[in-house]
């Protein structure tokens, strides 16, 4: 059976002092968890968190990666640089990147490819806006977003993680119901199964206002293999309760 994955996305939050306290509390609190656990930290703090988490069960994740390998791309971080700091996972195509940085499905697919080439697991984020859901477009949107990644990455697709994050549930306190989330996860699983005979082992995470109170029900769904957690990942006790709910 595949292990669940609970990943925290700190977004643009943190400080040297706050990160130190949070990561130490997580490592002490989780011991040897039955699920995989990662935190996606802002790039300047990768080295700090890598140092504190060394030898622990807490894996390091980045929040973005460049589409370029190296060169004159001011402000970008390459997959090779992430690799040097022991990064195991990288978020690609988070809705905040799609929305505020104009990332297209193609850009997201290339980012996944760059990560895979360096042995870093891309966590490919997909999800519909409220307007798209209300227009009955949820399936079309998430399938289009995932199709671009499948198309470019072919048989490597079994090495990715997918996170379904409905945009209307992110940071709003409005979670998708377990049934709503499961319905979309089943669609994504079927799409992956058509592309890879190993689709069963691909972990599909749910993200969007997951918290200590609602995690267990979401994680009990057949095709929900973990969570991508924003706000609740900034509080050690909340994040530890979500990790406990995944066991
Ligand atoms: P919240 O858990 O704060 O809704 O954020 C979800 C998210 O965007 C994780 O990537």
mmCIF file of C-alpha atoms and ligand atoms in Angstrom:
data_model
loop_
_atom_site.group_PDB
_atom_site.id
_atom_site.type_symbol
_atom_site.label_atom_id
_atom_site.label_comp_id
_atom_site.label_asym_id
_atom_site.label_seq_id
_atom_site.Cartn_x
_atom_site.Cartn_y
_atom_site.Cartn_z
ATOM 1 C CA UNK A 1 0.000 0.000 0.000
ATOM 2 C CA UNK A 2 1.288 3.448 -0.801
ATOM 3 C CA UNK A 3 2.092 5.747 2.065
ATOM 4 C CA UNK A 4 0.069 8.890 2.380
ATOM 5 C CA UNK A 5 1.903 12.197 1.929
ATOM 6 C CA UNK A 6 1.178 15.244 4.046
ATOM 7 C CA UNK A 7 2.897 18.316 2.625
ATOM 8 C CA UNK A 8 2.819 21.759 4.169
ATOM 9 C CA UNK A 9 3.028 24.779 1.879
ATOM 10 C CA UNK A 10 4.305 27.712 3.867
ATOM 11 C CA UNK A 11 3.810 30.100 0.908
ATOM 12 C CA UNK A 12 5.545 33.457 1.595
ATOM 13 C CA UNK A 13 5.583 33.074 5.362
ATOM 14 C CA UNK A 14 8.324 32.441 7.874
ATOM 15 C CA UNK A 15 11.482 33.889 9.385
ATOM 16 C CA UNK A 16 14.687 32.320 10.629
ATOM 17 C CA UNK A 17 13.340 32.281 14.184
ATOM 18 C CA UNK A 18 9.817 31.096 13.331
ATOM 19 C CA UNK A 19 11.077 28.359 10.984
ATOM 20 C CA UNK A 20 13.488 27.078 13.587
ATOM 21 C CA UNK A 21 10.748 26.758 16.209
ATOM 22 C CA UNK A 22 8.209 25.239 13.797
ATOM 23 C CA UNK A 23 10.531 22.643 12.270
ATOM 24 C CA UNK A 24 11.921 21.553 15.635
ATOM 25 C CA UNK A 25 8.396 21.192 17.028
ATOM 26 C CA UNK A 26 7.326 19.134 14.006
ATOM 27 C CA UNK A 27 10.297 16.797 14.185
ATOM 28 C CA UNK A 28 9.877 16.291 17.918
ATOM 29 C CA UNK A 29 6.109 15.835 17.635
ATOM 30 C CA UNK A 30 5.937 13.443 14.719
ATOM 31 C CA UNK A 31 8.691 10.985 15.615
ATOM 32 C CA UNK A 32 8.607 8.241 12.954
ATOM 33 C CA UNK A 33 5.274 8.864 11.226
ATOM 34 C CA UNK A 34 3.522 6.181 9.196
ATOM 35 C CA UNK A 35 3.019 8.678 6.370
ATOM 36 C CA UNK A 36 5.511 10.784 4.421
ATOM 37 C CA UNK A 37 5.767 14.393 5.570
ATOM 38 C CA UNK A 38 7.248 17.390 3.766
ATOM 39 C CA UNK A 39 7.334 21.147 4.087
ATOM 40 C CA UNK A 40 7.571 23.480 1.080
ATOM 41 C CA UNK A 41 9.534 26.463 2.304
ATOM 42 C CA UNK A 42 10.462 29.781 0.661
ATOM 43 C CA UNK A 43 13.697 29.399 -1.343
ATOM 44 C CA UNK A 44 15.922 31.495 0.951
ATOM 45 C CA UNK A 45 15.145 29.145 3.828
ATOM 46 C CA UNK A 46 15.877 25.851 2.057
ATOM 47 C CA UNK A 47 19.387 25.658 3.508
ATOM 48 C CA UNK A 48 18.191 26.496 7.004
ATOM 49 C CA UNK A 49 15.417 23.895 7.011
ATOM 50 C CA UNK A 50 17.643 21.293 5.315
ATOM 51 C CA UNK A 51 20.088 21.742 8.190
ATOM 52 C CA UNK A 52 17.521 21.418 10.959
ATOM 53 C CA UNK A 53 15.676 18.499 9.326
ATOM 54 C CA UNK A 54 18.779 16.499 8.370
ATOM 55 C CA UNK A 55 18.418 12.893 9.489
ATOM 56 C CA UNK A 56 14.746 13.334 10.435
ATOM 57 C CA UNK A 57 11.602 12.031 8.725
ATOM 58 C CA UNK A 58 10.738 15.546 7.526
ATOM 59 C CA UNK A 59 11.405 15.956 3.799
ATOM 60 C CA UNK A 60 12.240 19.246 2.160
ATOM 61 C CA UNK A 61 10.125 20.708 -0.623
ATOM 62 C CA UNK A 62 10.416 23.860 -2.711
ATOM 63 C CA UNK A 63 7.504 26.005 -3.887
ATOM 64 C CA UNK A 64 8.590 26.525 -7.487
ATOM 65 C CA UNK A 65 11.320 25.708 -10.010
ATOM 66 C CA UNK A 66 12.508 27.418 -13.164
ATOM 67 C CA UNK A 67 11.648 26.129 -16.632
ATOM 68 C CA UNK A 68 15.267 26.870 -17.543
ATOM 69 C CA UNK A 69 18.299 24.756 -16.720
ATOM 70 C CA UNK A 70 20.721 27.619 -16.010
ATOM 71 C CA UNK A 71 21.765 31.009 -17.297
ATOM 72 C CA UNK A 72 20.580 34.598 -17.541
ATOM 73 C CA UNK A 73 17.217 34.246 -15.790
ATOM 74 C CA UNK A 74 17.264 36.762 -12.957
ATOM 75 C CA UNK A 75 15.332 35.689 -9.907
ATOM 76 C CA UNK A 76 14.895 32.079 -10.965
ATOM 77 C CA UNK A 77 15.952 28.910 -9.115
ATOM 78 C CA UNK A 78 16.961 25.840 -11.118
ATOM 79 C CA UNK A 79 16.143 22.220 -10.363
ATOM 80 C CA UNK A 80 19.887 21.555 -10.002
ATOM 81 C CA UNK A 81 20.098 24.204 -7.272
ATOM 82 C CA UNK A 82 17.167 22.654 -5.420
ATOM 83 C CA UNK A 83 18.840 19.266 -5.711
ATOM 84 C CA UNK A 84 22.002 20.599 -4.048
ATOM 85 C CA UNK A 85 19.973 21.483 -0.974
ATOM 86 C CA UNK A 86 18.403 18.042 -0.694
ATOM 87 C CA UNK A 87 14.974 19.047 -2.008
ATOM 88 C CA UNK A 88 12.769 15.957 -2.498
ATOM 89 C CA UNK A 89 9.580 17.570 -3.809
ATOM 90 C CA UNK A 90 8.707 20.770 -5.620
ATOM 91 C CA UNK A 91 5.285 22.335 -6.108
ATOM 92 C CA UNK A 92 4.556 23.154 -9.738
ATOM 93 C CA UNK A 93 1.546 25.013 -11.040
ATOM 94 C CA UNK A 94 0.176 26.153 -7.698
ATOM 95 C CA UNK A 95 -2.905 28.253 -8.447
ATOM 96 C CA UNK A 96 -1.160 31.302 -6.976
ATOM 97 C CA UNK A 97 1.616 30.872 -9.580
ATOM 98 C CA UNK A 98 -0.937 30.351 -12.344
ATOM 99 C CA UNK A 99 -2.977 33.360 -11.222
ATOM 100 C CA UNK A 100 -0.334 35.930 -10.235
ATOM 101 C CA UNK A 101 2.518 34.866 -12.512
ATOM 102 C CA UNK A 102 0.565 33.826 -15.575
ATOM 103 C CA UNK A 103 1.877 30.264 -15.597
ATOM 104 C CA UNK A 104 0.302 28.309 -18.420
ATOM 105 C CA UNK A 105 -0.362 24.569 -18.518
ATOM 106 C CA UNK A 106 2.685 24.231 -20.790
ATOM 107 C CA UNK A 107 4.968 26.094 -18.391
ATOM 108 C CA UNK A 108 3.767 23.869 -15.549
ATOM 109 C CA UNK A 109 4.472 20.759 -17.634
ATOM 110 C CA UNK A 110 8.034 21.935 -18.373
ATOM 111 C CA UNK A 111 8.622 22.661 -14.687
ATOM 112 C CA UNK A 112 7.536 19.113 -13.856
ATOM 113 C CA UNK A 113 9.932 17.846 -16.514
ATOM 114 C CA UNK A 114 12.866 19.837 -15.060
ATOM 115 C CA UNK A 115 12.185 18.422 -11.615
ATOM 116 C CA UNK A 116 11.836 14.831 -12.858
ATOM 117 C CA UNK A 117 15.119 15.120 -14.764
ATOM 118 C CA UNK A 118 16.910 15.803 -11.467
ATOM 119 C CA UNK A 119 15.076 13.134 -9.487
ATOM 120 C CA UNK A 120 12.918 15.664 -7.633
ATOM 121 C CA UNK A 121 9.244 14.715 -7.354
ATOM 122 C CA UNK A 122 6.983 17.407 -8.783
ATOM 123 C CA UNK A 123 3.735 17.984 -6.914
ATOM 124 C CA UNK A 124 1.571 19.100 -9.823
ATOM 125 C CA UNK A 125 -1.261 21.343 -8.642
ATOM 126 C CA UNK A 126 -4.546 21.487 -10.508
ATOM 127 C CA UNK A 127 -7.887 23.006 -9.623
ATOM 128 C CA UNK A 128 -10.830 25.011 -10.860
ATOM 129 C CA UNK A 129 -11.972 28.492 -9.881
ATOM 130 C CA UNK A 130 -15.400 29.112 -8.390
ATOM 131 C CA UNK A 131 -16.657 30.474 -11.713
ATOM 132 C CA UNK A 132 -15.437 27.352 -13.504
ATOM 133 C CA UNK A 133 -17.133 25.083 -10.949
ATOM 134 C CA UNK A 134 -20.388 26.999 -11.203
ATOM 135 C CA UNK A 135 -20.198 26.731 -14.987
ATOM 136 C CA UNK A 136 -19.874 22.939 -14.678
ATOM 137 C CA UNK A 137 -16.315 23.081 -15.998
ATOM 138 C CA UNK A 138 -14.465 21.416 -13.108
ATOM 139 C CA UNK A 139 -13.605 18.170 -14.911
ATOM 140 C CA UNK A 140 -12.675 19.878 -18.146
ATOM 141 C CA UNK A 141 -10.332 22.285 -16.357
ATOM 142 C CA UNK A 142 -8.481 19.792 -14.165
ATOM 143 C CA UNK A 143 -8.158 17.305 -17.031
ATOM 144 C CA UNK A 144 -6.752 19.996 -19.312
ATOM 145 C CA UNK A 145 -4.227 21.036 -16.657
ATOM 146 C CA UNK A 146 -3.104 17.458 -16.022
ATOM 147 C CA UNK A 147 -3.107 16.488 -19.715
ATOM 148 C CA UNK A 148 -0.335 18.982 -20.467
ATOM 149 C CA UNK A 149 1.881 17.360 -17.822
ATOM 150 C CA UNK A 150 1.074 13.821 -19.028
ATOM 151 C CA UNK A 151 1.691 14.763 -22.650
ATOM 152 C CA UNK A 152 5.180 16.150 -21.997
ATOM 153 C CA UNK A 153 6.319 13.638 -19.417
ATOM 154 C CA UNK A 154 5.097 10.354 -20.899
ATOM 155 C CA UNK A 155 6.086 7.272 -18.962
ATOM 156 C CA UNK A 156 7.706 9.359 -16.165
ATOM 157 C CA UNK A 157 4.186 10.273 -15.120
ATOM 158 C CA UNK A 158 4.125 7.524 -12.507
ATOM 159 C CA UNK A 159 6.828 9.486 -10.624
ATOM 160 C CA UNK A 160 4.717 12.587 -10.004
ATOM 161 C CA UNK A 161 2.383 13.587 -7.212
ATOM 162 C CA UNK A 162 -0.832 15.415 -8.121
ATOM 163 C CA UNK A 163 -2.541 17.898 -5.808
ATOM 164 C CA UNK A 164 -6.166 18.793 -6.435
ATOM 165 C CA UNK A 165 -6.679 22.254 -4.993
ATOM 166 C CA UNK A 166 -9.978 23.891 -5.870
ATOM 167 C CA UNK A 167 -9.120 27.597 -6.027
ATOM 168 C CA UNK A 168 -12.315 28.531 -4.190
ATOM 169 C CA UNK A 169 -11.218 26.428 -1.200
ATOM 170 C CA UNK A 170 -7.716 27.893 -0.830
ATOM 171 C CA UNK A 171 -7.330 30.149 2.184
ATOM 172 C CA UNK A 172 -11.097 30.631 2.388
ATOM 173 C CA UNK A 173 -12.003 28.193 5.143
ATOM 174 C CA UNK A 174 -14.402 26.671 2.626
ATOM 175 C CA UNK A 175 -13.267 23.077 2.100
ATOM 176 C CA UNK A 176 -14.474 20.826 -0.662
ATOM 177 C CA UNK A 177 -16.664 18.146 0.897
ATOM 178 C CA UNK A 178 -15.030 14.702 1.029
ATOM 179 C CA UNK A 179 -17.475 13.613 -1.702
ATOM 180 C CA UNK A 180 -16.692 16.584 -3.941
ATOM 181 C CA UNK A 181 -12.963 16.005 -3.531
ATOM 182 C CA UNK A 182 -13.226 12.245 -4.096
ATOM 183 C CA UNK A 183 -15.251 12.808 -7.254
ATOM 184 C CA UNK A 184 -12.496 14.925 -8.810
ATOM 185 C CA UNK A 185 -9.752 12.604 -7.550
ATOM 186 C CA UNK A 186 -11.486 9.679 -9.261
ATOM 187 C CA UNK A 187 -11.505 11.629 -12.519
ATOM 188 C CA UNK A 188 -7.788 12.378 -12.169
ATOM 189 C CA UNK A 189 -7.021 8.748 -11.285
ATOM 190 C CA UNK A 190 -8.839 7.528 -14.397
ATOM 191 C CA UNK A 191 -6.954 10.019 -16.541
ATOM 192 C CA UNK A 192 -3.639 8.845 -15.093
ATOM 193 C CA UNK A 193 -4.635 5.194 -15.530
ATOM 194 C CA UNK A 194 -5.166 5.793 -19.225
ATOM 195 C CA UNK A 195 -1.618 7.168 -19.441
ATOM 196 C CA UNK A 196 0.276 4.820 -17.146
ATOM 197 C CA UNK A 197 -0.079 1.257 -15.982
ATOM 198 C CA UNK A 198 1.350 2.438 -12.649
ATOM 199 C CA UNK A 199 -1.346 5.035 -11.958
ATOM 200 C CA UNK A 200 -2.261 3.216 -8.763
ATOM 201 C CA UNK A 201 0.941 4.248 -7.118
ATOM 202 C CA UNK A 202 0.594 7.959 -7.968
ATOM 203 C CA UNK A 203 -0.378 9.909 -4.892
ATOM 204 C CA UNK A 204 -3.260 12.341 -5.272
ATOM 205 C CA UNK A 205 -3.340 15.005 -2.569
ATOM 206 C CA UNK A 206 -6.243 17.237 -1.634
ATOM 207 C CA UNK A 207 -5.546 20.875 -0.768
ATOM 208 C CA UNK A 208 -7.773 23.785 0.207
ATOM 209 C CA UNK A 209 -8.560 24.689 3.825
ATOM 210 C CA UNK A 210 -7.532 21.270 5.097
ATOM 211 C CA UNK A 211 -7.265 21.460 8.868
ATOM 212 C CA UNK A 212 -7.059 19.348 12.004
ATOM 213 C CA UNK A 213 -10.859 19.018 12.139
ATOM 214 C CA UNK A 214 -11.601 17.989 8.549
ATOM 215 C CA UNK A 215 -8.436 16.069 7.569
ATOM 216 C CA UNK A 216 -9.474 12.581 8.710
ATOM 217 C CA UNK A 217 -12.681 12.556 6.647
ATOM 218 C CA UNK A 218 -10.940 13.822 3.533
ATOM 219 C CA UNK A 219 -8.057 11.380 3.940
ATOM 220 C CA UNK A 220 -10.493 8.464 4.331
ATOM 221 C CA UNK A 221 -11.647 8.812 0.706
ATOM 222 C CA UNK A 222 -10.572 6.045 -1.679
ATOM 223 C CA UNK A 223 -8.520 8.250 -4.002
ATOM 224 C CA UNK A 224 -7.210 10.822 -1.527
ATOM 225 C CA UNK A 225 -3.631 9.858 -0.741
ATOM 226 C CA UNK A 226 -2.619 12.854 1.304
ATOM 227 C CA UNK A 227 -2.941 16.575 1.773
ATOM 228 C CA UNK A 228 -1.346 19.824 0.674
ATOM 229 C CA UNK A 229 -1.822 22.130 3.607
ATOM 230 C CA UNK A 230 -1.440 25.919 3.646
ATOM 231 C CA UNK A 231 -2.476 27.910 6.715
ATOM 232 C CA UNK A 232 -2.681 24.939 9.086
ATOM 233 C CA UNK A 233 0.909 23.966 8.205
ATOM 234 C CA UNK A 234 2.192 27.106 9.943
ATOM 235 C CA UNK A 235 1.039 25.910 13.347
ATOM 236 C CA UNK A 236 2.908 22.885 14.668
ATOM 237 C CA UNK A 237 -0.016 21.460 16.653
ATOM 238 C CA UNK A 238 -2.445 21.734 13.732
ATOM 239 C CA UNK A 239 -0.023 20.220 11.249
ATOM 240 C CA UNK A 240 0.842 17.397 13.664
ATOM 241 C CA UNK A 241 -2.858 16.589 14.045
ATOM 242 C CA UNK A 242 -3.210 16.355 10.264
ATOM 243 C CA UNK A 243 -0.172 14.043 10.139
ATOM 244 C CA UNK A 244 -1.790 11.919 12.865
ATOM 245 C CA UNK A 245 -5.037 11.804 10.862
ATOM 246 C CA UNK A 246 -3.121 10.312 7.925
ATOM 247 C CA UNK A 247 -1.879 7.266 9.807
HETATM 248 P P1 LIG B 1 -4.939 26.630 2.702
HETATM 249 O O1 LIG B 1 -4.730 25.321 3.396
HETATM 250 O O2 LIG B 1 -4.438 27.803 3.490
HETATM 251 O O3 LIG B 1 -6.323 26.790 2.177
HETATM 252 O O4 LIG B 1 -3.961 26.588 1.404
HETATM 253 C C1 LIG B 1 -4.013 25.502 0.569
HETATM 254 C C2 LIG B 1 -2.901 25.618 -0.397
HETATM 255 O O5 LIG B 1 -2.900 26.451 -1.279
HETATM 256 C C3 LIG B 1 -1.779 24.694 -0.237
HETATM 257 O O6 LIG B 1 -0.940 24.736 -1.352
#
